[in-house]
Amino acid sequence: MAKCKVCKSDYIKKYNTTQTVCGWRCALKLNEIIKEKYFKKETAKMKRDFKANDRSHQIKLTQQACNAYIRERDKNEPCISCGTTKPDIQYCAGHFKTVGSNPALRFNPLNIHRQCNRYCNMALSGNVAAYRERLIEKIGLDYVLWLEGPQEAQNYDIEDLKLMKNWFKEQTRLLQSVDS
């Protein structure tokens, strides 16, 4: 006696020793199940391959890694714009020169600092005037003027983005290991 892989009923193997189902109906059903599993596996592989070679997806992953690094780097500092240090506020990685206005500075750590998310970053659209004042105190006037000046366009390819993402992740790990 054997158990059918599809309907789980007992049956006697009639045809050969590799028989795994009780009859032709279960054989058709098993074939559909196998095709579905193969299709899901192939679809998942295609999605992984697409995302690995999709520039916009890699930009998103690199931005997430960059923001995580900035949040870890500046976790003990106040908001760059308003100076608040309240623990119950959500902080983010706020850009001095926005990604829309200057995409070349998108991943530049000099351009990104800890900022309270809801008030300065969202409600005050970055609170740029106060951001600039405190940024001068933090990194110096020369660097702020450089950030405000013209920047050469950066056309990162997928490999560049992956390298930057890995660098930001490694720097985040190093900062976390220093704290523990």
PDB file of C-alpha atoms in Angstrom:
ATOM      1  CA  MET A   1       0.000   0.000   0.000  1.00  0.00           C
ATOM      2  CA  ALA A   2       1.079   3.531  -0.762  1.00  0.00           C
ATOM      3  CA  LYS A   3      -0.363   6.972  -0.030  1.00  0.00           C
ATOM      4  CA  CYS A   4      -1.345   9.284  -2.900  1.00  0.00           C
ATOM      5  CA  LYS A   5       0.624  12.566  -2.845  1.00  0.00           C
ATOM      6  CA  VAL A   6      -2.470  14.534  -3.894  1.00  0.00           C
ATOM      7  CA  CYS A   7      -5.593  13.063  -2.275  1.00  0.00           C
ATOM      8  CA  LYS A   8      -3.767  11.163   0.517  1.00  0.00           C
ATOM      9  CA  SER A   9      -5.800   7.999  -0.060  1.00  0.00           C
ATOM     10  CA  ASP A  10      -4.261   4.517   0.075  1.00  0.00           C
ATOM     11  CA  TYR A  11      -3.684   2.739  -3.228  1.00  0.00           C
ATOM     12  CA  ILE A  12      -1.850  -0.214  -4.662  1.00  0.00           C
ATOM     13  CA  LYS A  13       0.912   0.589  -7.132  1.00  0.00           C
ATOM     14  CA  LYS A  14      -0.181  -0.870 -10.468  1.00  0.00           C
ATOM     15  CA  TYR A  15       2.131   0.660 -13.015  1.00  0.00           C
ATOM     16  CA  ASN A  16       5.644   0.915 -11.654  1.00  0.00           C
ATOM     17  CA  THR A  17       7.594   1.532  -8.471  1.00  0.00           C
ATOM     18  CA  THR A  18       7.918   5.287  -9.043  1.00  0.00           C
ATOM     19  CA  GLN A  19       4.160   5.812  -9.072  1.00  0.00           C
ATOM     20  CA  THR A  20       3.233   8.543  -6.535  1.00  0.00           C
ATOM     21  CA  VAL A  21      -0.503   9.094  -7.221  1.00  0.00           C
ATOM     22  CA  CYS A  22      -3.520   6.842  -7.229  1.00  0.00           C
ATOM     23  CA  GLY A  23      -4.882   7.591 -10.695  1.00  0.00           C
ATOM     24  CA  TRP A  24      -4.944   9.863 -13.719  1.00  0.00           C
ATOM     25  CA  ARG A  25      -7.008  12.623 -12.054  1.00  0.00           C
ATOM     26  CA  CYS A  26      -4.481  12.970  -9.231  1.00  0.00           C
ATOM     27  CA  ALA A  27      -1.657  12.777 -11.798  1.00  0.00           C
ATOM     28  CA  LEU A  28      -3.111  15.803 -13.617  1.00  0.00           C
ATOM     29  CA  LYS A  29      -3.532  17.649 -10.313  1.00  0.00           C
ATOM     30  CA  LEU A  30       0.076  16.833  -9.309  1.00  0.00           C
ATOM     31  CA  ASN A  31       1.268  18.139 -12.669  1.00  0.00           C
ATOM     32  CA  GLU A  32      -0.548  21.451 -12.034  1.00  0.00           C
ATOM     33  CA  ILE A  33       0.986  21.713  -8.559  1.00  0.00           C
ATOM     34  CA  ILE A  34       4.488  21.118  -9.940  1.00  0.00           C
ATOM     35  CA  LYS A  35       3.980  23.706 -12.705  1.00  0.00           C
ATOM     36  CA  GLU A  36       2.730  26.270 -10.176  1.00  0.00           C
ATOM     37  CA  LYS A  37       5.730  25.731  -7.881  1.00  0.00           C
ATOM     38  CA  TYR A  38       8.106  26.029 -10.844  1.00  0.00           C
ATOM     39  CA  PHE A  39       6.348  29.202 -12.049  1.00  0.00           C
ATOM     40  CA  LYS A  40       6.559  30.808  -8.578  1.00  0.00           C
ATOM     41  CA  LYS A  41      10.237  29.897  -8.284  1.00  0.00           C
ATOM     42  CA  GLU A  42      11.048  31.268 -11.745  1.00  0.00           C
ATOM     43  CA  THR A  43       9.013  34.426 -11.128  1.00  0.00           C
ATOM     44  CA  ALA A  44      10.818  35.067  -7.843  1.00  0.00           C
ATOM     45  CA  LYS A  45      14.178  34.556  -9.569  1.00  0.00           C
ATOM     46  CA  MET A  46      13.197  36.939 -12.373  1.00  0.00           C
ATOM     47  CA  LYS A  47      12.144  39.591  -9.819  1.00  0.00           C
ATOM     48  CA  ARG A  48      15.452  39.242  -7.943  1.00  0.00           C
ATOM     49  CA  ASP A  49      17.417  39.523 -11.174  1.00  0.00           C
ATOM     50  CA  PHE A  50      15.371  42.523 -12.311  1.00  0.00           C
ATOM     51  CA  LYS A  51      15.802  44.354  -9.005  1.00  0.00           C
ATOM     52  CA  ALA A  52      19.520  43.616  -8.953  1.00  0.00           C
ATOM     53  CA  ASN A  53      19.838  45.295 -12.371  1.00  0.00           C
ATOM     54  CA  ASP A  54      17.243  48.046 -11.892  1.00  0.00           C
ATOM     55  CA  ARG A  55      18.917  51.413 -11.355  1.00  0.00           C
ATOM     56  CA  SER A  56      15.965  53.081  -9.621  1.00  0.00           C
ATOM     57  CA  HIS A  57      15.696  50.179  -7.173  1.00  0.00           C
ATOM     58  CA  GLN A  58      19.419  50.394  -6.435  1.00  0.00           C
ATOM     59  CA  ILE A  59      19.124  54.163  -5.863  1.00  0.00           C
ATOM     60  CA  LYS A  60      16.358  53.477  -3.335  1.00  0.00           C
ATOM     61  CA  LEU A  61      18.460  50.857  -1.508  1.00  0.00           C
ATOM     62  CA  THR A  62      21.511  53.130  -1.498  1.00  0.00           C
ATOM     63  CA  GLN A  63      19.432  56.029  -0.129  1.00  0.00           C
ATOM     64  CA  GLN A  64      18.104  53.799   2.661  1.00  0.00           C
ATOM     65  CA  ALA A  65      21.649  52.717   3.576  1.00  0.00           C
ATOM     66  CA  CYS A  66      22.869  56.326   3.430  1.00  0.00           C
ATOM     67  CA  ASN A  67      20.034  57.546   5.673  1.00  0.00           C
ATOM     68  CA  ALA A  68      20.670  54.742   8.174  1.00  0.00           C
ATOM     69  CA  TYR A  69      24.339  55.747   8.294  1.00  0.00           C
ATOM     70  CA  ILE A  70      23.472  59.423   8.900  1.00  0.00           C
ATOM     71  CA  ARG A  71      20.989  58.538  11.649  1.00  0.00           C
ATOM     72  CA  GLU A  72      23.630  56.372  13.343  1.00  0.00           C
ATOM     73  CA  ARG A  73      26.423  58.940  12.865  1.00  0.00           C
ATOM     74  CA  ASP A  74      24.351  61.819  14.302  1.00  0.00           C
ATOM     75  CA  LYS A  75      22.281  59.897  16.866  1.00  0.00           C
ATOM     76  CA  ASN A  76      23.692  61.856  19.830  1.00  0.00           C
ATOM     77  CA  GLU A  77      23.456  65.253  18.127  1.00  0.00           C
ATOM     78  CA  PRO A  78      20.510  67.675  18.165  1.00  0.00           C
ATOM     79  CA  CYS A  79      18.381  68.523  15.143  1.00  0.00           C
ATOM     80  CA  ILE A  80      20.599  70.442  12.703  1.00  0.00           C
ATOM     81  CA  SER A  81      17.857  73.041  12.136  1.00  0.00           C
ATOM     82  CA  CYS A  82      16.147  73.740  15.463  1.00  0.00           C
ATOM     83  CA  GLY A  83      18.576  72.168  17.941  1.00  0.00           C
ATOM     84  CA  THR A  84      15.967  70.025  19.682  1.00  0.00           C
ATOM     85  CA  THR A  85      17.110  66.882  21.478  1.00  0.00           C
ATOM     86  CA  LYS A  86      13.760  65.518  22.708  1.00  0.00           C
ATOM     87  CA  PRO A  87      13.814  61.699  22.770  1.00  0.00           C
ATOM     88  CA  ASP A  88      10.134  61.315  21.800  1.00  0.00           C
ATOM     89  CA  ILE A  89      10.606  63.009  18.389  1.00  0.00           C
ATOM     90  CA  GLN A  90      11.215  61.037  15.211  1.00  0.00           C
ATOM     91  CA  TYR A  91      14.450  62.089  13.544  1.00  0.00           C
ATOM     92  CA  CYS A  92      15.473  61.604   9.922  1.00  0.00           C
ATOM     93  CA  ALA A  93      18.413  62.228   7.647  1.00  0.00           C
ATOM     94  CA  GLY A  94      17.619  65.695   6.291  1.00  0.00           C
ATOM     95  CA  HIS A  95      19.349  67.074   3.196  1.00  0.00           C
ATOM     96  CA  PHE A  96      20.624  70.671   3.192  1.00  0.00           C
ATOM     97  CA  LYS A  97      20.453  70.823  -0.599  1.00  0.00           C
ATOM     98  CA  THR A  98      17.477  68.680  -1.545  1.00  0.00           C
ATOM     99  CA  VAL A  99      17.694  65.749  -3.913  1.00  0.00           C
ATOM    100  CA  GLY A 100      15.360  67.558  -6.306  1.00  0.00           C
ATOM    101  CA  SER A 101      17.385  70.758  -6.388  1.00  0.00           C
ATOM    102  CA  ASN A 102      20.803  69.121  -6.422  1.00  0.00           C
ATOM    103  CA  PRO A 103      20.845  65.369  -7.144  1.00  0.00           C
ATOM    104  CA  ALA A 104      24.659  65.351  -7.259  1.00  0.00           C
ATOM    105  CA  LEU A 105      24.697  65.774  -3.448  1.00  0.00           C
ATOM    106  CA  ARG A 106      22.131  63.049  -2.774  1.00  0.00           C
ATOM    107  CA  PHE A 107      24.611  60.678  -1.088  1.00  0.00           C
ATOM    108  CA  ASN A 108      27.164  63.232   0.182  1.00  0.00           C
ATOM    109  CA  PRO A 109      27.433  62.942   3.998  1.00  0.00           C
ATOM    110  CA  LEU A 110      28.370  66.652   4.282  1.00  0.00           C
ATOM    111  CA  ASN A 111      24.940  67.489   2.835  1.00  0.00           C
ATOM    112  CA  ILE A 112      22.924  65.202   5.139  1.00  0.00           C
ATOM    113  CA  HIS A 113      22.416  65.604   8.876  1.00  0.00           C
ATOM    114  CA  ARG A 114      20.050  64.594  11.671  1.00  0.00           C
ATOM    115  CA  GLN A 115      16.829  66.567  11.534  1.00  0.00           C
ATOM    116  CA  CYS A 116      13.506  66.337  13.336  1.00  0.00           C
ATOM    117  CA  ASN A 117      11.210  64.797  10.768  1.00  0.00           C
ATOM    118  CA  ARG A 118       7.741  66.186  11.379  1.00  0.00           C
ATOM    119  CA  TYR A 119       8.595  69.775  12.310  1.00  0.00           C
ATOM    120  CA  CYS A 120      11.763  70.924  10.539  1.00  0.00           C
ATOM    121  CA  ASN A 121      11.919  68.498   7.632  1.00  0.00           C
ATOM    122  CA  MET A 122       8.241  68.267   6.705  1.00  0.00           C
ATOM    123  CA  ALA A 123       6.360  71.246   8.186  1.00  0.00           C
ATOM    124  CA  LEU A 124       9.117  73.793   7.518  1.00  0.00           C
ATOM    125  CA  SER A 125      10.384  72.166   4.283  1.00  0.00           C
ATOM    126  CA  GLY A 126      13.813  71.594   5.758  1.00  0.00           C
ATOM    127  CA  ASN A 127      14.000  74.837   7.799  1.00  0.00           C
ATOM    128  CA  VAL A 128      16.866  75.804   5.490  1.00  0.00           C
ATOM    129  CA  ALA A 129      17.814  79.165   7.054  1.00  0.00           C
ATOM    130  CA  ALA A 130      18.360  77.638  10.501  1.00  0.00           C
ATOM    131  CA  TYR A 131      19.909  74.536   8.894  1.00  0.00           C
ATOM    132  CA  ARG A 132      22.490  76.736   7.145  1.00  0.00           C
ATOM    133  CA  GLU A 133      23.448  78.571  10.362  1.00  0.00           C
ATOM    134  CA  ARG A 134      24.047  75.384  12.318  1.00  0.00           C
ATOM    135  CA  LEU A 135      25.710  73.699   9.349  1.00  0.00           C
ATOM    136  CA  ILE A 136      28.297  76.501   9.240  1.00  0.00           C
ATOM    137  CA  GLU A 137      28.997  75.853  12.943  1.00  0.00           C
ATOM    138  CA  LYS A 138      29.255  72.100  12.323  1.00  0.00           C
ATOM    139  CA  ILE A 139      31.315  71.800   9.112  1.00  0.00           C
ATOM    140  CA  GLY A 140      32.555  75.333   8.406  1.00  0.00           C
ATOM    141  CA  LEU A 141      31.695  78.105   5.951  1.00  0.00           C
ATOM    142  CA  ASP A 142      33.987  76.798   3.188  1.00  0.00           C
ATOM    143  CA  TYR A 143      32.142  73.472   2.982  1.00  0.00           C
ATOM    144  CA  VAL A 144      28.725  75.167   3.110  1.00  0.00           C
ATOM    145  CA  LEU A 145      29.730  77.475   0.242  1.00  0.00           C
ATOM    146  CA  TRP A 146      30.950  74.425  -1.667  1.00  0.00           C
ATOM    147  CA  LEU A 147      27.583  72.705  -1.093  1.00  0.00           C
ATOM    148  CA  GLU A 148      25.764  75.817  -2.312  1.00  0.00           C
ATOM    149  CA  GLY A 149      27.971  76.125  -5.392  1.00  0.00           C
ATOM    150  CA  PRO A 150      27.557  74.349  -8.707  1.00  0.00           C
ATOM    151  CA  GLN A 151      28.023  70.591  -8.588  1.00  0.00           C
ATOM    152  CA  GLU A 152      29.020  68.257 -11.370  1.00  0.00           C
ATOM    153  CA  ALA A 153      26.197  65.873 -12.273  1.00  0.00           C
ATOM    154  CA  GLN A 154      26.636  62.335 -10.990  1.00  0.00           C
ATOM    155  CA  ASN A 155      25.369  59.540 -13.213  1.00  0.00           C
ATOM    156  CA  TYR A 156      25.881  56.512 -11.008  1.00  0.00           C
ATOM    157  CA  ASP A 157      25.698  53.129 -12.661  1.00  0.00           C
ATOM    158  CA  ILE A 158      24.399  50.063 -10.838  1.00  0.00           C
ATOM    159  CA  GLU A 159      27.862  48.955  -9.709  1.00  0.00           C
ATOM    160  CA  ASP A 160      28.600  52.412  -8.258  1.00  0.00           C
ATOM    161  CA  LEU A 161      25.320  52.351  -6.357  1.00  0.00           C
ATOM    162  CA  LYS A 162      26.013  48.878  -4.982  1.00  0.00           C
ATOM    163  CA  LEU A 163      29.497  49.933  -3.866  1.00  0.00           C
ATOM    164  CA  MET A 164      28.120  53.047  -2.132  1.00  0.00           C
ATOM    165  CA  LYS A 165      25.341  51.040  -0.479  1.00  0.00           C
ATOM    166  CA  ASN A 166      27.868  48.534   0.851  1.00  0.00           C
ATOM    167  CA  TRP A 167      30.151  51.349   2.058  1.00  0.00           C
ATOM    168  CA  PHE A 168      27.298  53.033   3.963  1.00  0.00           C
ATOM    169  CA  LYS A 169      26.276  49.707   5.509  1.00  0.00           C
ATOM    170  CA  GLU A 170      29.857  48.986   6.571  1.00  0.00           C
ATOM    171  CA  GLN A 171      30.240  52.466   8.097  1.00  0.00           C
ATOM    172  CA  THR A 172      26.959  52.001   9.980  1.00  0.00           C
ATOM    173  CA  ARG A 173      28.179  48.646  11.338  1.00  0.00           C
ATOM    174  CA  LEU A 174      31.466  50.217  12.414  1.00  0.00           C
ATOM    175  CA  LEU A 175      29.669  53.021  14.270  1.00  0.00           C
ATOM    176  CA  GLN A 176      27.366  50.506  15.958  1.00  0.00           C
ATOM    177  CA  SER A 177      30.307  48.317  17.013  1.00  0.00           C
ATOM    178  CA  VAL A 178      32.075  51.327  18.551  1.00  0.00           C
ATOM    179  CA  ASP A 179      28.978  52.064  20.671  1.00  0.00           C
ATOM    180  CA  SER A 180      28.629  48.525  22.004  1.00  0.00           C
TER     181      SER A 180
END
